[in-house]
PDB file of N, CA and C in Angstrom:
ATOM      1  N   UNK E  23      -2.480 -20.326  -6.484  1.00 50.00           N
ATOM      2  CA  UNK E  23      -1.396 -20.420  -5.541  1.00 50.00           C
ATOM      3  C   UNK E  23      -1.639 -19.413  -4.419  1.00 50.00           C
ATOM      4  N   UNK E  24      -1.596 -19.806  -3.174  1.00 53.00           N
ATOM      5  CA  UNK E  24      -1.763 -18.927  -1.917  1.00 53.00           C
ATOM      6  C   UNK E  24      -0.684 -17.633  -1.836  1.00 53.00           C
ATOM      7  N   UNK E  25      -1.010 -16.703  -1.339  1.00 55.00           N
ATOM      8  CA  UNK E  25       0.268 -15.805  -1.075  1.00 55.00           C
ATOM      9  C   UNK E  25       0.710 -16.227  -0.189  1.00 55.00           C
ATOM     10  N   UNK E  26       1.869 -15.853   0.132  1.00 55.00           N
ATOM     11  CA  UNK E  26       2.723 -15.886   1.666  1.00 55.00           C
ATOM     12  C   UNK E  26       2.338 -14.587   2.156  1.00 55.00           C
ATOM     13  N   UNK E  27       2.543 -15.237   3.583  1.00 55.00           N
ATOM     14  CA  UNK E  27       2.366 -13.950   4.754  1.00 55.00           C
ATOM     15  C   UNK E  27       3.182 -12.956   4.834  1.00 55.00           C
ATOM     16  N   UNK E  28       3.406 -11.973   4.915  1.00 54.00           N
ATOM     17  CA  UNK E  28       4.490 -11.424   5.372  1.00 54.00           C
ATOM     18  C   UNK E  28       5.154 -11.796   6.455  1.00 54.00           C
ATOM     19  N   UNK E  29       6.729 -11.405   6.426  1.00 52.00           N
ATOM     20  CA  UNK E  29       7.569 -11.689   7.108  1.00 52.00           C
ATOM     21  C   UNK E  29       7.181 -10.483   8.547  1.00 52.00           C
ATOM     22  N   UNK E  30       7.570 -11.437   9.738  1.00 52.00           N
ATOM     23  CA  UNK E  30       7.379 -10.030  10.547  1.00 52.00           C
ATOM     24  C   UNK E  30       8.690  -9.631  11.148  1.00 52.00           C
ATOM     25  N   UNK E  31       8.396  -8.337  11.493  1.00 55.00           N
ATOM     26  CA  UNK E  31       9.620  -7.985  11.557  1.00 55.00           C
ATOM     27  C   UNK E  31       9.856  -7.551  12.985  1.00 55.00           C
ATOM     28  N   UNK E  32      10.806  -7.927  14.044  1.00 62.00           N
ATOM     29  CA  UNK E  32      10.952  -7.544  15.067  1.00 62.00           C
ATOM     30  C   UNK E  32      12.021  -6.160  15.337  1.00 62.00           C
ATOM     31  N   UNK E  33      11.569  -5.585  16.160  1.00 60.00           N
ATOM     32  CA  UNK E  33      12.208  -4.015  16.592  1.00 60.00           C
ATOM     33  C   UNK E  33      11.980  -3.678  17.799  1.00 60.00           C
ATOM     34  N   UNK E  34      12.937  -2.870  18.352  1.00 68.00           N
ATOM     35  CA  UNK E  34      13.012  -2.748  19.581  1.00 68.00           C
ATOM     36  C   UNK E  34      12.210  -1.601  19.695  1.00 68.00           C
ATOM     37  N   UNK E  35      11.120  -1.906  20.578  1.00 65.00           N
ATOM     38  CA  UNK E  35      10.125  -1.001  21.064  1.00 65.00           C
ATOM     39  C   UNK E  35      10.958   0.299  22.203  1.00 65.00           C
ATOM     40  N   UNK E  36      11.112   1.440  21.885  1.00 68.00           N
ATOM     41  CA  UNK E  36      11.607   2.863  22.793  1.00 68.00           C
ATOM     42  C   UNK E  36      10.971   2.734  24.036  1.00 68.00           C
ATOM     43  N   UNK E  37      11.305   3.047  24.937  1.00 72.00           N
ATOM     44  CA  UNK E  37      10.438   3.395  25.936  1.00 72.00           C
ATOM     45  C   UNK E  37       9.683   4.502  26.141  1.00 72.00           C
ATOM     46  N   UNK E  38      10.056   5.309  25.308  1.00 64.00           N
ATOM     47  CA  UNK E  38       8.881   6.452  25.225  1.00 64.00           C
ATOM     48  C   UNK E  38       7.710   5.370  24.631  1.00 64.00           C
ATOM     49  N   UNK E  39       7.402   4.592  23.392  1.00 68.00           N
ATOM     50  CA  UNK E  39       6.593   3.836  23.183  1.00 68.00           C
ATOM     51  C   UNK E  39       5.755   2.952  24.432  1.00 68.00           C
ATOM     52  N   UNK E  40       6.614   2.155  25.257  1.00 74.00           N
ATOM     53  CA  UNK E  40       6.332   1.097  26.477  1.00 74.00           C
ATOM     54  C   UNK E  40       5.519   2.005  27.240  1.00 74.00           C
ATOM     55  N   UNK E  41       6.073   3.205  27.638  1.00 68.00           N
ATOM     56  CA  UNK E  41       5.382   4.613  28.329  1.00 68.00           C
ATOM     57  C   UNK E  41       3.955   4.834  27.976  1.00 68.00           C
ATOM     58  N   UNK E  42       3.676   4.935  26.801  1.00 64.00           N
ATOM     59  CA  UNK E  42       2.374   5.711  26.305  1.00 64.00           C
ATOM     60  C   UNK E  42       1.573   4.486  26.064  1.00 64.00           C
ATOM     61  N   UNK E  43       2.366   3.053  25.824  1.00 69.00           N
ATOM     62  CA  UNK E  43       1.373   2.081  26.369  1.00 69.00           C
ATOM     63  C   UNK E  43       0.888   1.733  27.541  1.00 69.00           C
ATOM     64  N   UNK E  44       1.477   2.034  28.535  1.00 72.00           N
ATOM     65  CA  UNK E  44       1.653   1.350  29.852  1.00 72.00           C
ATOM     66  C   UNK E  44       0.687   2.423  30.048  1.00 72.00           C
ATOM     67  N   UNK E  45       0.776   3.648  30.241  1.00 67.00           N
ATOM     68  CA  UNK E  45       0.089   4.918  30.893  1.00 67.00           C
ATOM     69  C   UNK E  45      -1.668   5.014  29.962  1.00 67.00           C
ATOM     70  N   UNK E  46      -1.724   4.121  28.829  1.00 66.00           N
ATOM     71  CA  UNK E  46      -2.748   4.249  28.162  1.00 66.00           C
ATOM     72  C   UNK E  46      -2.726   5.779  27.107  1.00 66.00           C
ATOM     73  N   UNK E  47      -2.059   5.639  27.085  1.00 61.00           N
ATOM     74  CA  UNK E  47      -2.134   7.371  26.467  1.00 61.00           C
ATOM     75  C   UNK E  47      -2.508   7.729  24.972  1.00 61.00           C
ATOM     76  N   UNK E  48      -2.863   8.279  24.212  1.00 62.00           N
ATOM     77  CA  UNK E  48      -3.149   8.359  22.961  1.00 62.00           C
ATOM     78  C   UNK E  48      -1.122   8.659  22.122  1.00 62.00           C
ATOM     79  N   UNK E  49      -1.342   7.705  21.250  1.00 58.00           N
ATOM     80  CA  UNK E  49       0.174   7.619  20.923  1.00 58.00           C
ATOM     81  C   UNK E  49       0.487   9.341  20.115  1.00 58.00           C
ATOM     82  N   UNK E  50      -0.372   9.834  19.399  1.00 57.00           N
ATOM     83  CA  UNK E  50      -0.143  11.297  18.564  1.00 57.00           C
ATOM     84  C   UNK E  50      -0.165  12.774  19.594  1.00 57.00           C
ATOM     85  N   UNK E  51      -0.524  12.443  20.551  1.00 56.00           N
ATOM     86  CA  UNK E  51      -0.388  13.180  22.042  1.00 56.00           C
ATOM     87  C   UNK E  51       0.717  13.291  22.620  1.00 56.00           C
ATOM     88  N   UNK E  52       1.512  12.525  22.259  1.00 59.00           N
ATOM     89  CA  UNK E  52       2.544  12.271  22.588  1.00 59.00           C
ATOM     90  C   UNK E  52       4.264  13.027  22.001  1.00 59.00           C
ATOM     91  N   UNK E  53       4.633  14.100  21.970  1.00 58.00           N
ATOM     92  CA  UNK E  53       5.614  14.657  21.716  1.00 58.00           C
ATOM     93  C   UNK E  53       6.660  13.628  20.810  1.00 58.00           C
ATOM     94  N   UNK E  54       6.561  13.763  19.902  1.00 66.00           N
ATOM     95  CA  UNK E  54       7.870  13.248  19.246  1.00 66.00           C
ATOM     96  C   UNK E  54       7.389  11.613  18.234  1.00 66.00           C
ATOM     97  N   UNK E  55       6.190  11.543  18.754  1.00 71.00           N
ATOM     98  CA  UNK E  55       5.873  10.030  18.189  1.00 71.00           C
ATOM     99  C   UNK E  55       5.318  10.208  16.708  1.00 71.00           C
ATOM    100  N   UNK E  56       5.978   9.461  15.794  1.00 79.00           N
ATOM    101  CA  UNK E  56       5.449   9.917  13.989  1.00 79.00           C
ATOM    102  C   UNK E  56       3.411   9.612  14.240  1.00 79.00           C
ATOM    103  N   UNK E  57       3.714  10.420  13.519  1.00 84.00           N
ATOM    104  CA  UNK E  57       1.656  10.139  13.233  1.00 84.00           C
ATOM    105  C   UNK E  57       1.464  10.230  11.984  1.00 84.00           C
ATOM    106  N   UNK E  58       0.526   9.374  10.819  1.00 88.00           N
ATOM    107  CA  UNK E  58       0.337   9.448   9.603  1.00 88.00           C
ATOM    108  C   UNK E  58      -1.330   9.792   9.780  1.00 88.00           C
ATOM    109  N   UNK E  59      -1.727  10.228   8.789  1.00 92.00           N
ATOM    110  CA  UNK E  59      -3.288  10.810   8.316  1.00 92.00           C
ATOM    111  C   UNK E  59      -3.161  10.538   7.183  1.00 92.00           C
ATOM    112  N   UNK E  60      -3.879   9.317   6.169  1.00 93.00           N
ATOM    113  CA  UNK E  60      -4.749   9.377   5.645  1.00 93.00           C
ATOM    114  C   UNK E  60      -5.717   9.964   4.811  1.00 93.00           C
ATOM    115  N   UNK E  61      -5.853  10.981   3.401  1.00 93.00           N
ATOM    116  CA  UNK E  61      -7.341  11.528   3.735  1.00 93.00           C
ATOM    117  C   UNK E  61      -7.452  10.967   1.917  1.00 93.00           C
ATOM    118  N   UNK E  62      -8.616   9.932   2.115  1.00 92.00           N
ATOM    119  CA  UNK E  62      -8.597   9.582   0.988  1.00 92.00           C
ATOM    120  C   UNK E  62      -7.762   8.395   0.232  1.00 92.00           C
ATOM    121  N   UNK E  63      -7.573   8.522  -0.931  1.00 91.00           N
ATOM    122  CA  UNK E  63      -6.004   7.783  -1.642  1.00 91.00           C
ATOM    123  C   UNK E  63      -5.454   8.860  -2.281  1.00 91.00           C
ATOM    124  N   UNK E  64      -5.757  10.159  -1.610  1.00 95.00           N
ATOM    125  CA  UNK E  64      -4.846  11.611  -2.514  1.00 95.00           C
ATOM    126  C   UNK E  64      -3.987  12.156  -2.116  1.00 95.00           C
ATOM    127  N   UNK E  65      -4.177  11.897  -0.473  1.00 97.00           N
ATOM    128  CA  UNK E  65      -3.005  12.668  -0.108  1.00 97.00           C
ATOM    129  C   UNK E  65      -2.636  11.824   1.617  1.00 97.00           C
ATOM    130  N   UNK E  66      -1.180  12.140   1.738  1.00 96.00           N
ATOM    131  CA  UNK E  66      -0.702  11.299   3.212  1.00 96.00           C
ATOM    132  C   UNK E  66      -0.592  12.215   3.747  1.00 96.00           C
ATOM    133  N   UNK E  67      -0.453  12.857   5.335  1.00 95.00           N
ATOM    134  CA  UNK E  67       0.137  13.796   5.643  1.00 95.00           C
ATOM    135  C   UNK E  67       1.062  13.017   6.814  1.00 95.00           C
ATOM    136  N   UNK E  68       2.003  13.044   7.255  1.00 93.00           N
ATOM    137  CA  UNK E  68       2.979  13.017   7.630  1.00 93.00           C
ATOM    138  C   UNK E  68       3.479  13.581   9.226  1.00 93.00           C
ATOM    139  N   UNK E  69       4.296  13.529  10.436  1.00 89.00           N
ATOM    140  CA  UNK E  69       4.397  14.595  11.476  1.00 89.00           C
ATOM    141  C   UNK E  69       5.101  13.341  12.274  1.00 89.00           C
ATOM    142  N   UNK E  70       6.456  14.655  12.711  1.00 86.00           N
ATOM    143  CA  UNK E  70       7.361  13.667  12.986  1.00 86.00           C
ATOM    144  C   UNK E  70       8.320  13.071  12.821  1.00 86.00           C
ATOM    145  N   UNK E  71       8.156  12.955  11.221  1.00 90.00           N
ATOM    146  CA  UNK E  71       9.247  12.066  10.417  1.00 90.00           C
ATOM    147  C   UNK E  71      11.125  12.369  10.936  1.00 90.00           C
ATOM    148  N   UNK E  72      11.369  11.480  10.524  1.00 90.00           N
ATOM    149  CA  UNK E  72      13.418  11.683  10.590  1.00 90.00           C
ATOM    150  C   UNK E  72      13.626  12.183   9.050  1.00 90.00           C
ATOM    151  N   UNK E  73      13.381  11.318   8.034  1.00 92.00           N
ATOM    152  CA  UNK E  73      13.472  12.001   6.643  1.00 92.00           C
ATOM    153  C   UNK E  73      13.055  11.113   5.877  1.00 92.00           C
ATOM    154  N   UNK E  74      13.291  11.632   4.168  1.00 95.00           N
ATOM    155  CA  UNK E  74      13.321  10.692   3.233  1.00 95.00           C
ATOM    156  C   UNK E  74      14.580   9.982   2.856  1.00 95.00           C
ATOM    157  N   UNK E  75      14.113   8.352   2.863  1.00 96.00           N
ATOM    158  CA  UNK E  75      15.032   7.390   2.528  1.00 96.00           C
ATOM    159  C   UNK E  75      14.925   7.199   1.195  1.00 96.00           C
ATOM    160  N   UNK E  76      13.659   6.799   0.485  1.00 97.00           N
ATOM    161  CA  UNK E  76      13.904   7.520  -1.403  1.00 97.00           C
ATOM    162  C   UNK E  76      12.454   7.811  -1.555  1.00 97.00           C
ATOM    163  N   UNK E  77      12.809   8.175  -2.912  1.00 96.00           N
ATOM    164  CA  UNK E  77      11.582   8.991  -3.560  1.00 96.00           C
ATOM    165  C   UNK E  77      11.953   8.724  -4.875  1.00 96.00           C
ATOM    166  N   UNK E  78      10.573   8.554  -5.324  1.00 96.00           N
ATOM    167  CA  UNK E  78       9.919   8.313  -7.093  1.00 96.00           C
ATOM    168  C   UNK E  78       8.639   8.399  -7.002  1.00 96.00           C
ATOM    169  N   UNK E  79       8.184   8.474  -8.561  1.00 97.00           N
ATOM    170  CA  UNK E  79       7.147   8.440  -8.881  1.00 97.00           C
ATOM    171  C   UNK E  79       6.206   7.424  -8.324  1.00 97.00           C
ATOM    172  N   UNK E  80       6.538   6.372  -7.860  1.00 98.00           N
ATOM    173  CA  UNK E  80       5.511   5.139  -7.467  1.00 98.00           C
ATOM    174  C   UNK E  80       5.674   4.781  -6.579  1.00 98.00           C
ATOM    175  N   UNK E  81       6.983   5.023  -5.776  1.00 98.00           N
ATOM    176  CA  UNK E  81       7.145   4.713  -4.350  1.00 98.00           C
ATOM    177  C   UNK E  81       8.053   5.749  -3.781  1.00 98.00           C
ATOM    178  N   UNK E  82       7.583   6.078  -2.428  1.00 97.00           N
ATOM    179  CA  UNK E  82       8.108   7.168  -1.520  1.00 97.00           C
ATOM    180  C   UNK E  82       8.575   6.199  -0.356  1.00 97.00           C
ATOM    181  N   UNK E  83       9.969   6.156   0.665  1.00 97.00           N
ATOM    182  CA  UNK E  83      10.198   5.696   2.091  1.00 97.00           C
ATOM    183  C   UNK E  83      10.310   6.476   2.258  1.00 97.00           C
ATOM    184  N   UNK E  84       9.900   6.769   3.786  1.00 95.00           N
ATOM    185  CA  UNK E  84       9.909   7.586   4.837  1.00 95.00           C
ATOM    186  C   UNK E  84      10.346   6.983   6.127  1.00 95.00           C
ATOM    187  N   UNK E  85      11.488   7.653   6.445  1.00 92.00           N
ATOM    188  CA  UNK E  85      11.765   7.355   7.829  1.00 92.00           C
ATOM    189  C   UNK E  85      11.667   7.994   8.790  1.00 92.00           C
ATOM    190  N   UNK E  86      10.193   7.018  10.061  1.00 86.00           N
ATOM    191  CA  UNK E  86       9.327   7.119  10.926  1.00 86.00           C
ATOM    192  C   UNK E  86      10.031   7.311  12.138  1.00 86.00           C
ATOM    193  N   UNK E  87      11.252   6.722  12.283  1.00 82.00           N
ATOM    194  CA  UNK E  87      12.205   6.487  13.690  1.00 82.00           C
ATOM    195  C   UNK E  87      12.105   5.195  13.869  1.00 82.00           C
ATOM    196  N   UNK E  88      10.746   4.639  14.564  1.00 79.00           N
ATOM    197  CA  UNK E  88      10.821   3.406  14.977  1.00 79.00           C
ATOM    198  C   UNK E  88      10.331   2.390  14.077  1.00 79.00           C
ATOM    199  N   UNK E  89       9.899   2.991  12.569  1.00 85.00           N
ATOM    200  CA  UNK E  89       9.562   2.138  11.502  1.00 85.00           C
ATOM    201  C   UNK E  89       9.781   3.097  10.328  1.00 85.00           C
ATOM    202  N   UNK E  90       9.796   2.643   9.428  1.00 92.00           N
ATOM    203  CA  UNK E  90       9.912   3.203   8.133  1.00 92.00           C
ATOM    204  C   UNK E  90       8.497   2.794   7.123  1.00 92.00           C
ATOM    205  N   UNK E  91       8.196   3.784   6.522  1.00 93.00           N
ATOM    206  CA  UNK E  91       6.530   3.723   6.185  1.00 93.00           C
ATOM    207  C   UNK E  91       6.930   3.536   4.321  1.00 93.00           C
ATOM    208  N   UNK E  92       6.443   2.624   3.706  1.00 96.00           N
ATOM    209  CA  UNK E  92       7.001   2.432   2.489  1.00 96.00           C
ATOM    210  C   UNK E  92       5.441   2.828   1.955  1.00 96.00           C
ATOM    211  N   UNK E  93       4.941   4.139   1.083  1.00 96.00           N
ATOM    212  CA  UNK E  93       4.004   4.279   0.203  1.00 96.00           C
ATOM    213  C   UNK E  93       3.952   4.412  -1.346  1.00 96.00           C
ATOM    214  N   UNK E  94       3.169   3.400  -1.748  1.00 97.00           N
ATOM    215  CA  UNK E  94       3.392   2.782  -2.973  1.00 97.00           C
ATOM    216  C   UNK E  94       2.166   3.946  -4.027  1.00 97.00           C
ATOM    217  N   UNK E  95       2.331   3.681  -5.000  1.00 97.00           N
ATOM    218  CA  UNK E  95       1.083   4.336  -5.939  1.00 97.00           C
ATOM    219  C   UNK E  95       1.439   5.090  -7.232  1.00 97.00           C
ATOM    220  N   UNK E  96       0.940   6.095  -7.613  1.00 96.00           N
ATOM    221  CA  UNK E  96       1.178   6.936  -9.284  1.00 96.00           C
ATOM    222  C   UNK E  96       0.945   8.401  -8.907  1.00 96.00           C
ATOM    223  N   UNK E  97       2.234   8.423  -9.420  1.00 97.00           N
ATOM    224  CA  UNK E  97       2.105  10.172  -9.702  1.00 97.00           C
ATOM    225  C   UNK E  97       2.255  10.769  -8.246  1.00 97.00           C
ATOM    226  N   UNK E  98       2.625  10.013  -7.551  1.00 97.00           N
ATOM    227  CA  UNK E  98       3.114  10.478  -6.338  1.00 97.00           C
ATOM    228  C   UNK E  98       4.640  11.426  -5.948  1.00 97.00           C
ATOM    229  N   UNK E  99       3.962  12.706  -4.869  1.00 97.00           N
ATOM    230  CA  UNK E  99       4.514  14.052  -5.491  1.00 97.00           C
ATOM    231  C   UNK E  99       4.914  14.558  -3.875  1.00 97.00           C
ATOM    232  N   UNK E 100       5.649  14.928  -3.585  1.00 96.00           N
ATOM    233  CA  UNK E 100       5.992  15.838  -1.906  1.00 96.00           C
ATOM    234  C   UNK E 100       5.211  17.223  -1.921  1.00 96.00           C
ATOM    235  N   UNK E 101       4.622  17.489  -1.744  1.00 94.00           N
ATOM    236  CA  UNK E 101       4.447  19.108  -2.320  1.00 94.00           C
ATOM    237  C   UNK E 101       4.383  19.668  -1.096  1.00 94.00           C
ATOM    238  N   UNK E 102       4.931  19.131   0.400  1.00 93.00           N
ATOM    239  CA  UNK E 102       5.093  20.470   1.406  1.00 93.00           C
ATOM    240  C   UNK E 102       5.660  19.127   2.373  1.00 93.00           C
ATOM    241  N   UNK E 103       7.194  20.304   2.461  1.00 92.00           N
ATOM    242  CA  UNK E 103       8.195  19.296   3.485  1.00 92.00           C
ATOM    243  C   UNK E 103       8.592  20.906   4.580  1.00 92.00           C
ATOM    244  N   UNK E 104       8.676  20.304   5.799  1.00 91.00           N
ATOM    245  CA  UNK E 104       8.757  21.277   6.694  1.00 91.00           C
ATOM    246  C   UNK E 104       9.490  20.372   7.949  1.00 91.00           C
ATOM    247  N   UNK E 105      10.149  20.893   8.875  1.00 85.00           N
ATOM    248  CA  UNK E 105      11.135  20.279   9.775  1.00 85.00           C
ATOM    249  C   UNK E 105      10.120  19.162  10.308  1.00 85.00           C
ATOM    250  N   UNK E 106       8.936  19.325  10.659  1.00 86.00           N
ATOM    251  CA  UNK E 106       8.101  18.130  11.162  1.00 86.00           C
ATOM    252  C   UNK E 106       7.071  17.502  10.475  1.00 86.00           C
ATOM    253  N   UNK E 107       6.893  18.233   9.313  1.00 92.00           N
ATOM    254  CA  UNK E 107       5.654  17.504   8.659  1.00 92.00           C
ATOM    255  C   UNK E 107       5.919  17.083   7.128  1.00 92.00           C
ATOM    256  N   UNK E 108       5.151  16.342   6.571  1.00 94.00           N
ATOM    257  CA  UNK E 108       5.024  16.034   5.298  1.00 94.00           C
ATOM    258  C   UNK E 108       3.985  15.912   5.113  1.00 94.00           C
ATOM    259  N   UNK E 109       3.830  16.608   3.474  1.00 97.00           N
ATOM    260  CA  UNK E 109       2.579  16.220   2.610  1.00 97.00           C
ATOM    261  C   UNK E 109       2.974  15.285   1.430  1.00 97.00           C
ATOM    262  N   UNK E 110       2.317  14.467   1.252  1.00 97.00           N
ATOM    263  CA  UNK E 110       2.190  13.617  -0.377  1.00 97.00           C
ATOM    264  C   UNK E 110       0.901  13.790  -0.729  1.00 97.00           C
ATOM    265  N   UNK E 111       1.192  14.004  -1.958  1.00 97.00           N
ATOM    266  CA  UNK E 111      -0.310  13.941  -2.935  1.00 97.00           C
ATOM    267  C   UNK E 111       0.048  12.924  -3.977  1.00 97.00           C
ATOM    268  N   UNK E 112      -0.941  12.085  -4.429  1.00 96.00           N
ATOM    269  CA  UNK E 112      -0.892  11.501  -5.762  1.00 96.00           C
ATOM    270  C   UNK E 112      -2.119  10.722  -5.460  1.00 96.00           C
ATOM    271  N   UNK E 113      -2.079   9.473  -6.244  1.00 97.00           N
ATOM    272  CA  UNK E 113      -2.891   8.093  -6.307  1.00 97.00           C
ATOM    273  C   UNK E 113      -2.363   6.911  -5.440  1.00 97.00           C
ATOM    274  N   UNK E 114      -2.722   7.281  -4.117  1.00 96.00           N
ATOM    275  CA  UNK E 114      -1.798   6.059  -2.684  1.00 96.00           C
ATOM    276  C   UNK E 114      -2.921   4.992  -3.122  1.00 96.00           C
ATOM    277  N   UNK E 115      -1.872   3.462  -3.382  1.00 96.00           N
ATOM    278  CA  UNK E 115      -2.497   2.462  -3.366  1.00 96.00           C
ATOM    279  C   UNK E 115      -2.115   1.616  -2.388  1.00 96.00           C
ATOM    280  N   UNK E 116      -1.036   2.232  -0.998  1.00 95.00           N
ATOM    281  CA  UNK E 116      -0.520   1.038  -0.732  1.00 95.00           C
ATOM    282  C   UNK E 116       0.730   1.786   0.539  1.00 95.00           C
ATOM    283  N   UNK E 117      -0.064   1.319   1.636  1.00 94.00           N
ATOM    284  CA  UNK E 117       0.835   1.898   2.883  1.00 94.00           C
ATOM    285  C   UNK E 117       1.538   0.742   3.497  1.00 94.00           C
ATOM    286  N   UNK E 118       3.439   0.462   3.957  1.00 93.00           N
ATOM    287  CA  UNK E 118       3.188  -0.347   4.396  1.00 93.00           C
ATOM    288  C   UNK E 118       4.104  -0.127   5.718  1.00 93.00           C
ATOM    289  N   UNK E 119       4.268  -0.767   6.774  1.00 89.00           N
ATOM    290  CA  UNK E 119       5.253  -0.233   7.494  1.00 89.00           C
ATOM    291  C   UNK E 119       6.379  -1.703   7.900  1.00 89.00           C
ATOM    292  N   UNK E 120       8.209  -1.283   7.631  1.00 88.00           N
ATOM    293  CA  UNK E 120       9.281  -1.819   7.375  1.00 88.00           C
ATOM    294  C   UNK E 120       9.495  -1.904   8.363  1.00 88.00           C
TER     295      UNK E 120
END
């Protein structure tokens, strides 16, 4: 049986966003815009964020402002929250954005 596609989801693009497209600009250059990093499947780092919407062991939301970042996985842990940044550590199997 085929999967289904995901649903897409429409949102109103900020104009600070329209801005840093229009001007070409690198979007993490940009004062105030969430940026995620990656390093591995061990750890996310975070910058930017508004807050956490929930938290568990297998799934963390995070709310981005203009999206909400749903990361899925095991043993997944906050271990450094600070007014602009976040760290997660665990076993990330699965980034998605809401």
């Amino acid at each position: 049986m085929a999967e289904k596609e995901p649903a897409v989801v429409n949102r109103k693009v900020s104009l600070r966003e329209k801005t840093v497209r229009f001007l070409d600009l690198p979007a993490d250059g940009v004062a105030g815009m969430p940026r995620a990093e990656l390093t591995g499947d061990r750890e996310l780092y975070l910058e930017n964020y508004k807050g956490i919407l929930a938290y568990g062991r297998e799934e963390i939301h995070v709310n981005g402002g203009p999206w909400v970042l749903r990361i899925t996985g095991r043993d997944l842990e906050i271990k450094a929250m600070r007014a602009r940044e976040l760290r997660i550590f665990g076993w990330i199997t699965g980034l998605t954005l809401l």
